[in-house]
XYZ file of C-alpha atoms in Angstrom:
565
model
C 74.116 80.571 82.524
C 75.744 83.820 82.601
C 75.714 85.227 79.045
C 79.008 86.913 77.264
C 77.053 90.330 77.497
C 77.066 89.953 80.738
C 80.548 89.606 81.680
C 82.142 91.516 78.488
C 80.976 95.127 79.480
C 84.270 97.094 79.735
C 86.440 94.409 78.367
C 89.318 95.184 75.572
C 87.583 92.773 73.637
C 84.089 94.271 73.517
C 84.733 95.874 70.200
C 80.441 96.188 69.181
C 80.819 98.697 72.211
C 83.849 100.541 71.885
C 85.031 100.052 68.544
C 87.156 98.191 66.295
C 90.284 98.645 68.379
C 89.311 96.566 71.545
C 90.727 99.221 73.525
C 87.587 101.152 72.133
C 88.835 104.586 70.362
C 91.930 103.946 72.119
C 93.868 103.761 68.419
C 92.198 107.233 67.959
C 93.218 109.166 70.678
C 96.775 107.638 70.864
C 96.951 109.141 67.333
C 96.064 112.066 68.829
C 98.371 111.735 71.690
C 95.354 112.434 73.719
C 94.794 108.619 75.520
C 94.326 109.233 79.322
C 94.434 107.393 82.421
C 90.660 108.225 82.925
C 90.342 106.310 79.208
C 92.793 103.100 81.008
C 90.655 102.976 83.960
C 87.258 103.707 83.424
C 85.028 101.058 84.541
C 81.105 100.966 85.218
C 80.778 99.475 88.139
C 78.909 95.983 88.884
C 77.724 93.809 91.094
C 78.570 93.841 95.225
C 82.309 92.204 95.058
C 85.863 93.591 93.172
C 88.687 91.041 92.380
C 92.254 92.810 91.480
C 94.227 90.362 90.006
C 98.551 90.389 89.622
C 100.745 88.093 88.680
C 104.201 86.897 87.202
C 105.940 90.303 88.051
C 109.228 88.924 88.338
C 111.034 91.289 90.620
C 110.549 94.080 87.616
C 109.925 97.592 89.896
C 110.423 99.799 87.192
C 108.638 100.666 83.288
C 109.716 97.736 80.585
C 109.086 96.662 77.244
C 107.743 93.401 76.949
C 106.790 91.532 74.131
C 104.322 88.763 73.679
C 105.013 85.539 72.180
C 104.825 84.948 68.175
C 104.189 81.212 68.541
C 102.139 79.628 71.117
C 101.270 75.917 70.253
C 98.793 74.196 71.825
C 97.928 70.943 71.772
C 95.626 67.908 72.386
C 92.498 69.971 73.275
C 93.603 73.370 73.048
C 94.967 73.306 69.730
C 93.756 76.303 68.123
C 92.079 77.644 71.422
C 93.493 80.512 73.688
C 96.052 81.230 74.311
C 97.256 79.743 71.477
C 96.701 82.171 69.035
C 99.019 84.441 67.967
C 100.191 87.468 65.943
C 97.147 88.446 63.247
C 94.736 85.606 64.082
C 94.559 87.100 67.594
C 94.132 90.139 66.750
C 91.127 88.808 64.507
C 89.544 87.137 67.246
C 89.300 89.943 69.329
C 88.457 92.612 66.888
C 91.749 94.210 67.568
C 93.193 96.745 65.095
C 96.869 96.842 63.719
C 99.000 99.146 64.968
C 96.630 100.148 68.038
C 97.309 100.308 71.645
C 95.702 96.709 72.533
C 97.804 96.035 69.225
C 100.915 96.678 71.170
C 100.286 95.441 74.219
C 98.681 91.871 73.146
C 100.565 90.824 70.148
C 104.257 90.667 68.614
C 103.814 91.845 65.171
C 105.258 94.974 64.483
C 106.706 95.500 68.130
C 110.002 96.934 67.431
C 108.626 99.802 65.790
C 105.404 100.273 68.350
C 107.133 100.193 70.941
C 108.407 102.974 69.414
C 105.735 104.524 69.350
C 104.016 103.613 72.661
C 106.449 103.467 74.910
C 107.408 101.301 78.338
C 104.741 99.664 79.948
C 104.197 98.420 83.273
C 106.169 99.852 86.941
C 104.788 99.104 90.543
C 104.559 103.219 91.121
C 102.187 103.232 87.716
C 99.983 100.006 88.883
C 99.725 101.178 92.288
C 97.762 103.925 90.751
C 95.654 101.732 89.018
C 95.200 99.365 92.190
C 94.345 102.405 94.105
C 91.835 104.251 91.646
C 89.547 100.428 91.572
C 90.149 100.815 95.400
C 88.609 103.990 95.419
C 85.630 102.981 93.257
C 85.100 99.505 95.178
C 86.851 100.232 98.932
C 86.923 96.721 99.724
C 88.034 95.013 96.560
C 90.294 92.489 97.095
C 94.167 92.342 95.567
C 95.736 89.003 94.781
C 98.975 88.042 94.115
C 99.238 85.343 91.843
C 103.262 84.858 92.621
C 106.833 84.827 90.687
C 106.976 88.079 92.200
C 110.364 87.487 94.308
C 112.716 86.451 91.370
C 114.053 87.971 88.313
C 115.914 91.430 88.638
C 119.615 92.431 89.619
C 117.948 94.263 93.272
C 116.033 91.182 93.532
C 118.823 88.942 93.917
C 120.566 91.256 95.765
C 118.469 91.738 98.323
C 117.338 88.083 98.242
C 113.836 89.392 97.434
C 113.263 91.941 100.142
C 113.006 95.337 97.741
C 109.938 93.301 95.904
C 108.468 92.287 99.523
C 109.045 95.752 100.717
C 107.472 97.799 97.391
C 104.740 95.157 96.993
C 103.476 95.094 100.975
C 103.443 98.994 100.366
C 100.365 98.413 97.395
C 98.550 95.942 100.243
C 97.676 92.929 98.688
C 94.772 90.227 100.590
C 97.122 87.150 99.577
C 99.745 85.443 97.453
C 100.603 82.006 96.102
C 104.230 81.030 94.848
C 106.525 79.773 92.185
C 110.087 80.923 91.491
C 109.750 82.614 95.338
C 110.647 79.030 97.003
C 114.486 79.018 94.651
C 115.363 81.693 97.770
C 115.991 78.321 99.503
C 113.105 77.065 102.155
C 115.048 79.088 104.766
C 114.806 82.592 103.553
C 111.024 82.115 102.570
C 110.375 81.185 105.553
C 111.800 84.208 106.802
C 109.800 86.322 104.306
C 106.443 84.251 104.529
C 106.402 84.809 108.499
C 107.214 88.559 107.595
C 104.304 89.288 105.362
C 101.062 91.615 106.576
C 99.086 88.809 104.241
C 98.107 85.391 103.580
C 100.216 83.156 101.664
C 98.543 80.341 100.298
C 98.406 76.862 98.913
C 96.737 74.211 99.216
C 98.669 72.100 97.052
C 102.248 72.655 99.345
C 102.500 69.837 101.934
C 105.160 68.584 103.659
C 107.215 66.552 102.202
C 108.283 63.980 104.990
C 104.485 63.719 106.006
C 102.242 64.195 103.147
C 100.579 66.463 104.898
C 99.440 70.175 104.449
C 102.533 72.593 104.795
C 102.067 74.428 108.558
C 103.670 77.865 106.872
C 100.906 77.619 104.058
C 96.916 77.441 104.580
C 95.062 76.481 101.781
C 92.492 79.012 101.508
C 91.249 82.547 103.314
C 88.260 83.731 104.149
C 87.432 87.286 103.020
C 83.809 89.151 103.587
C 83.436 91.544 101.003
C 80.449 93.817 99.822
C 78.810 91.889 102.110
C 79.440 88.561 100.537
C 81.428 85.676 102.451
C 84.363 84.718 99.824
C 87.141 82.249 100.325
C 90.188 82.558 97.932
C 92.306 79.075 97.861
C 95.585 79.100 96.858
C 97.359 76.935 94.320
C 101.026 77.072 93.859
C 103.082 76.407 91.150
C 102.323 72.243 91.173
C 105.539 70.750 89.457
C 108.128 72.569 91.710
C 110.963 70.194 91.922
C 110.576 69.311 88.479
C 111.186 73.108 87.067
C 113.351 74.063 89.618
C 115.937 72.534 92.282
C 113.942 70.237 94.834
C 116.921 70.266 96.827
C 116.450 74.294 97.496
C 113.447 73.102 99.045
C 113.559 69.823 100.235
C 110.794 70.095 103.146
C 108.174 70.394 100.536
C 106.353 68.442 98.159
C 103.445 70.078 95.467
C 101.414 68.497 92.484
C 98.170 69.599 90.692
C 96.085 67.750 93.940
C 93.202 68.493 92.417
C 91.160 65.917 94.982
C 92.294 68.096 97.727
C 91.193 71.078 95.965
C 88.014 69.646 95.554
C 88.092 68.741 98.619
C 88.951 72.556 100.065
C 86.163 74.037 97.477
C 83.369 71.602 99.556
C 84.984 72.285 102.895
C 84.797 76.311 102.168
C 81.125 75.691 100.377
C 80.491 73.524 103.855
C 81.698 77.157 105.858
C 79.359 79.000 104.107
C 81.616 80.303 101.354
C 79.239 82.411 98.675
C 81.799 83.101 95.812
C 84.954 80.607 95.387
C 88.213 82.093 93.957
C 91.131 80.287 93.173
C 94.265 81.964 93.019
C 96.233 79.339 90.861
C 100.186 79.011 89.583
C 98.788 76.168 87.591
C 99.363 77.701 84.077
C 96.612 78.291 81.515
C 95.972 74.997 80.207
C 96.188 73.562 83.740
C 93.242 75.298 85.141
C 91.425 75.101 82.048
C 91.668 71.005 82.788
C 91.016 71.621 86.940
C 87.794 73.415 86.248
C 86.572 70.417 84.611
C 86.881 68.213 87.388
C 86.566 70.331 90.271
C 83.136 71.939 90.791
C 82.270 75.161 93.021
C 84.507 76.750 91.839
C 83.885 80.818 90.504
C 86.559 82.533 89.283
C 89.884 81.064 88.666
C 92.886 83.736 88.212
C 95.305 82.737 86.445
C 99.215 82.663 86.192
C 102.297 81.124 85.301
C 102.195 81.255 81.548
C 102.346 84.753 81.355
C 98.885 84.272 79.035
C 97.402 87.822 78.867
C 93.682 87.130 77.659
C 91.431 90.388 77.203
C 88.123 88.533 77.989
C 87.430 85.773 80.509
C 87.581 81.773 79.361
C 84.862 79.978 80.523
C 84.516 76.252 81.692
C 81.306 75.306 82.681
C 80.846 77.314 85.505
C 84.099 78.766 86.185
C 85.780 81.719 84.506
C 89.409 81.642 84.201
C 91.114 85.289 84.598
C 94.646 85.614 82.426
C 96.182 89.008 83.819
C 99.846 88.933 81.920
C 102.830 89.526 83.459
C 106.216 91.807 84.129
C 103.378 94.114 85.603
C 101.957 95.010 81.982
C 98.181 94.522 82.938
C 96.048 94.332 85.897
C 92.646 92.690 85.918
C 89.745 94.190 87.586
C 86.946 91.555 87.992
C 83.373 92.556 89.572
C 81.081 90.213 90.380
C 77.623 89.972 91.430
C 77.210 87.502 93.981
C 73.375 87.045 95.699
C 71.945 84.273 97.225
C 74.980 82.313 97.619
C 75.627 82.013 93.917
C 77.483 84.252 91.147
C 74.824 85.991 89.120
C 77.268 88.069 86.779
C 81.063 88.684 85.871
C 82.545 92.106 84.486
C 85.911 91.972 83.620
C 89.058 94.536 82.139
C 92.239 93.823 81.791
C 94.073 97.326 82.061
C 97.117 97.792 80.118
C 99.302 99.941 82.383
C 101.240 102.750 79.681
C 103.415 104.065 81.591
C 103.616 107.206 79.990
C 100.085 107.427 80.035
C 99.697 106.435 84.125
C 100.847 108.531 86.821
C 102.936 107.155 89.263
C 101.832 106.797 92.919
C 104.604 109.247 94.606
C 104.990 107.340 97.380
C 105.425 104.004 95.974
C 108.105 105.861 93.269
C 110.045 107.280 96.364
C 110.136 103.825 97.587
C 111.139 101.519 94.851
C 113.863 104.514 94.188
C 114.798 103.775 97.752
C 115.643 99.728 97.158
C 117.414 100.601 93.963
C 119.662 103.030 95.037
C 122.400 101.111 96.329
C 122.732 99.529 92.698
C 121.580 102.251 90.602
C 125.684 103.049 89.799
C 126.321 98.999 88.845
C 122.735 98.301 87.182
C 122.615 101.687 84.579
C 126.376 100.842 82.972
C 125.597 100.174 79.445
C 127.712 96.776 78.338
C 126.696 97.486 74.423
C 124.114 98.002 72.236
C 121.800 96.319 70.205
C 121.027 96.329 66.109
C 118.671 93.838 66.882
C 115.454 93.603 68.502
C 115.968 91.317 72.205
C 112.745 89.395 73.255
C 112.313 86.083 75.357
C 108.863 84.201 74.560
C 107.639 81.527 72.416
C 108.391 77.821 72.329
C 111.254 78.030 70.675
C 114.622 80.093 70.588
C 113.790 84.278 70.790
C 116.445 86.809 69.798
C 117.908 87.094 73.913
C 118.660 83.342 74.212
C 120.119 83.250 70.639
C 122.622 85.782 72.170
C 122.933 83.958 75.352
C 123.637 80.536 73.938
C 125.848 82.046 71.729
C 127.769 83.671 74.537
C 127.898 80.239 76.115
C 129.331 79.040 73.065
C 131.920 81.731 72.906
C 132.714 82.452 75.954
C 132.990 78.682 77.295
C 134.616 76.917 74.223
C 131.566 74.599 73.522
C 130.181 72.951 70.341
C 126.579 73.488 71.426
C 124.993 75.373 74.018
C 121.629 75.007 75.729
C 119.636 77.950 77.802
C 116.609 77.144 79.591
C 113.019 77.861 77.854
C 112.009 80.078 81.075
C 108.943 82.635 79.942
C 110.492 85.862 82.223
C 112.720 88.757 80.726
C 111.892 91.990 79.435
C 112.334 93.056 76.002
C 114.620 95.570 74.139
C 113.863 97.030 70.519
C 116.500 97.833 68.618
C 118.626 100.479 68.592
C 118.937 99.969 72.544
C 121.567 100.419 74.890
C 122.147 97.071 76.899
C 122.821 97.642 80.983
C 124.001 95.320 83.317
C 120.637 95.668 84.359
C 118.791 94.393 80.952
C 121.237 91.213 81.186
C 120.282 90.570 84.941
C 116.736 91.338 83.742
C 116.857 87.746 81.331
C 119.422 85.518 83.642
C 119.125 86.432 86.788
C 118.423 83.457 89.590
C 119.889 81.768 92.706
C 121.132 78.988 90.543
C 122.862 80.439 87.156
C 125.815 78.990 86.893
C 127.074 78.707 83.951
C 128.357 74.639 83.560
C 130.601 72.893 80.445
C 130.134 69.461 80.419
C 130.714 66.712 77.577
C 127.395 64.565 76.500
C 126.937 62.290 73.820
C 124.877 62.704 70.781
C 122.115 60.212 72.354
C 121.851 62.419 75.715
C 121.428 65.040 73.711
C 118.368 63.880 72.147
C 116.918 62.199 75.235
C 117.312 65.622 77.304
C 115.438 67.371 74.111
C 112.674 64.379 73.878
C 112.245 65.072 77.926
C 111.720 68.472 77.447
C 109.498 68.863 74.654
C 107.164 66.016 75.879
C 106.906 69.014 79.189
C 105.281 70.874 76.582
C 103.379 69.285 74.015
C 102.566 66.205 75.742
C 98.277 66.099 74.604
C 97.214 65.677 78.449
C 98.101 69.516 80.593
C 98.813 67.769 83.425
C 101.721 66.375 81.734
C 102.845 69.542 81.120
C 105.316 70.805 83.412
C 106.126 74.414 82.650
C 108.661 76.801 80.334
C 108.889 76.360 76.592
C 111.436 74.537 74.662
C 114.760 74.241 75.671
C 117.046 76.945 73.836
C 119.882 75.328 71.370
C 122.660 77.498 70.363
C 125.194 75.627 67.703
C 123.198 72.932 66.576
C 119.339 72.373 64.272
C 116.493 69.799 64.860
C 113.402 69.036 63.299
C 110.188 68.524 65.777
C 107.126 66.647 65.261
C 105.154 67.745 68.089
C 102.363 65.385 67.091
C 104.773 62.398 67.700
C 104.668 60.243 71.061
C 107.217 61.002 73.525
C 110.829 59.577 72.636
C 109.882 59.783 68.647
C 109.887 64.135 68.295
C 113.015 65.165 67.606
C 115.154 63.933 64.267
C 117.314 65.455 62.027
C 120.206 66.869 64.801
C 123.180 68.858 63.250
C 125.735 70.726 64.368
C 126.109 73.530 62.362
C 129.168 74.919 62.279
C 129.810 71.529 60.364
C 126.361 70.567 58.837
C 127.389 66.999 60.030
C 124.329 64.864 61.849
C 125.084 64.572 65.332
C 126.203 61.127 66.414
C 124.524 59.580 69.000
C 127.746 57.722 70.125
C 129.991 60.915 70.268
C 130.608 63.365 72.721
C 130.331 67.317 72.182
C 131.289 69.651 74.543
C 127.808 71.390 75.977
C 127.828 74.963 77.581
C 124.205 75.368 79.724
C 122.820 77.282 82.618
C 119.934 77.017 85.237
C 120.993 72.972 85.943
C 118.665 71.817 88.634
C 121.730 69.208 89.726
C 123.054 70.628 93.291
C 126.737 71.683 93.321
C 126.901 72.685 89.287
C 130.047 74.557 88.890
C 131.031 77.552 86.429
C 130.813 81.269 86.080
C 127.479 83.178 86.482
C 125.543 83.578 83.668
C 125.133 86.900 83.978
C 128.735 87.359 83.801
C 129.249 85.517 80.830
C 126.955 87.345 78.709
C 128.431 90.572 79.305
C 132.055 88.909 78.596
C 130.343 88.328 75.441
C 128.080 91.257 75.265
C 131.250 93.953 75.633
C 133.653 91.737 73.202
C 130.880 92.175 70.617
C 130.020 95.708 71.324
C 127.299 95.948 68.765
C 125.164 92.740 68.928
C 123.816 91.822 65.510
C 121.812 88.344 65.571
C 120.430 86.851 62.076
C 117.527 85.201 62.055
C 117.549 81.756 63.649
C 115.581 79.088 61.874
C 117.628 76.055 62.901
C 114.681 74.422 64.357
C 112.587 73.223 61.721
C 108.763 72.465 63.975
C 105.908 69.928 62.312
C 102.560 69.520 62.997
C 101.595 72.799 64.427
């Protein structure tokens, strides 16, 4: 058994060694204005192998604020377990101080005002620098990609994904898996998957007509590294056509298939594999429930949830990696690997301040290449904000308060619904808003804006569907996002109930009036998954709404009244 000591070393959460912050005397020297990148990236080396682990950048090149969710319920199992503690208890459990660096960059109290303080985080110039410094400590170590790396920005979409292909095969990763990647529509990654100097990966992507593994994806790689042999299998984001429009992508099918994955984890075992690593899209919970009932496995790195976890999870054997996302953190993990087993784990997840990080020059002179062409559109500020903007948590954040009221607004509806998507940088207040920010929160190959008429009964049933993809007890159940987003109307939620018996207590509150089942209201939404929805961009109609208002000023939502958390 390997023991916490062994795998805590340089971790943020090893507060007995470096202090009460778990950045170490990171809080100190901040105060002093004196934290370096030396203090970000130091690291005593360990063992023969070097894991760098990114994920859920979403097509964000440049610095950000991002803030991490408030509420994080988990259920069934994980009720009260990571990641699902938030705010003060989190803190507490890793001996993290208020108002210090690993305060900031971990946990949502108090962000308006630390970031602030602290600064943008993230940029692929500042974690090339980081990349690079582990490479030049550990030569070999190997970079991996955990995917929703090709979606979520203005140049993204522009481009169709190319400026994040071209800026990320600059930083040289070993592999990827995928999510959000395969909304391009099968035919462009195809064109980008054939294109890449790496190996894209998943062994849960088959084809659809056949059942059988995708051609365009192999399910694992072999790697030999510090002299060990290591395969890294890929695992892809398992409930695409669910989440997102099957019809982008009809030539493939996906699924947890964790029998095949056992089944790849024996084959690479069979091939002499010495160190398994999965490079999973599963989501937290997900891979907490795959290690269970897949064996062989090492190291599991972790995406999809954005879940950014200062110290390792482990499940019998296997150690799950969280590593964030918008490009806040990047994991080192160092193993020691003899005799065909893993004999230790080291582990930091480094928090990449970007005013603390220098940039890599030549990775700044290229992302400043792809955004050129749209630097003039992207910078023109559309308002301002007296309120702080986030996206996270499982229920409404301040950014899809003011997009479904824009719907609302701008599209004459009663009630207006925004998808619970987990990407979207954050604003404090007091901010300018760009085109840029709004693309930054909306932008996808599929954001029309629809208005529609649905009764008071598909209402609910759309509601019950979605919250029983979150908080159904069993994590294969759960098929991504948090709660849908409800402008214009308040529910009550017992997430304890059985699906079909969660939601109660509808209103629509510009009336206070219960919402009847039998009648119809008019519904403004976004992101349908139906092929051929009609309506205005998204984008567009939240900076309609965004330059009518000129100052946005949002009050405090609690229209959703939640039980049993």
């Amino acid at each position: 058994m390997i023991s916490r000591r062994d795998f805590l070393q340089v971790s943020m959460a090893a507060a007995a060694m470096y202090g009460t912050s778990g950045f170490g005397n990171w809080a100190k020297l901040a105060a002093q204005q004196a934290l370096t990148q030396d203090d970000l990236l130091q690291f005593d080396t360990f063992g023969n192998v070097s894991l760098i682990h990114i994920t859920d950048i979403h097509g964000q090149l440049k610095p950000l604020y991002f803030r991490e969710p408030s509420i994080n319920i988990g259920v069934g199992d994980n009720k009260g377990a990571v990641p699902h503690i938030t705010g003060a208890d989190f803190r507490k459990a890793y001996g993290i101080a208020d108002g210090s660096p690993s305060h900031y960059a971990l946990s949502a109290g108090d962000f308006d005002a630390l970031a602030k303080t602290y600064g943008k985080i993230g940029g692929l110039d500042r974690m090339a620098t980081v990349i690079n410094a582990i490479r030049a400590d550990r030569p070999d170590a190997l970079l991996l990609d955990g995917g929703d790396t090709w979606h979520g920005s203005y140049t993204c979409y522009q481009t169709e994904a190319q400026d994040m292909v071209n800026v990320m095969n600059a930083l040289k990763p070993d592999a990827m898996t995928f999510h959000w990647e395969f909304t391009l529509g099968s035919e462009r990654v195809t064109e980008l998957v054939e294109s890449l100097p790496f190996a894209s990966l998943g062994q849960n992507i088959f084809d659809a007509e056949w059942d059988e593994p995708a051609e365009l994806f192999k399910p694992y790689k072999f790697f030999e590294r510090g002299g060990v042999k290591i395969a890294v299998i890929g695992q892809a984001f398992p409930y695409m056509p669910i989440a997102n429009p099957g019809w982008m992508f009809p030539e493939y099918s996906f699924g947890i298939r964790d029998e095949n994955m056992q089944a790849m984890v024996d084959e690479v075992r069979g091939m002499g594999a010495e160190c398994v690593v999965v490079l999973s899209h599963n989501g937290f919970d997900v891979d907490k429930k795959m290690a269970s009932r897949v064996k062989g496995i090492d190291v599991i790195l972790s995406g999809h949830t954005h879940d950014a976890l200062p110290e390792p999870v482990q499940i019998g054997n296997t150690f799950i990696i969280a590593s964030g996302s918008n490009g806040k953190f990047v994991s080192r993990v160092d193993l020691d690997v003899r005799d065909g087993k893993m004999m230790g784990i080291r582990h930091k997840l480094i928090p990449v301040f970007s005013d603390v990080i220098t940039p890599d020059a030549a990775v700044s002179k290229l992302i400043d290449e792809q955004r050129a062409p749209y630097e003039s559109a992207m910078r023109e500020v559309i308002g301002t904000t007296d309120t702080m903007l986030y996206r996270r948590g499982n229920f409404n954040g301040s950014w899809d308060d003011l997009i479904c009221d824009a719907l609302i607004t701008e599209r004459e509806a009663d009630i207006a619904m925004s998808p619970g998507v987990r990407w979207g940088p954050s604003l404090p207040s007091g901010s300018e808003i760009t085109r840029e920010d709004i693309w930054n929160v909306t932008s996808m190959s599929y954001g029309q804006a629809y208005r529609t008429e649905m009764t008071g009964e598909f209402i609910k049933v759309i509601l019950e569907d979605v919250a029983d993809n979150i908080f159904n007890p069993d994590p294969y159940y759960q098929q991504g996002g948090d709660m849908v987003r409800i402008g214009g109307m308040g529910y009550r939620i017992d997430i304890t109930k059985p699906q079909g018996s969660r939601i109660s207590d509808m209103t629509l509150l510009k009336t206070g009036e219960a919402i009847d089942p039998s009648k119809n209201y008019v519904v403004a939404g976004w992101a349908s998954v139906n092929e051929g929805t009609e309506g205005p961009m998204i984008w567009e109609v939240v900076e309609n709404h965004i330059r009518n208002q000129g100052t946005v000023k949002l009050d405090p939502n609690n229209s959703v009244q939640v039980v049993g958390a």
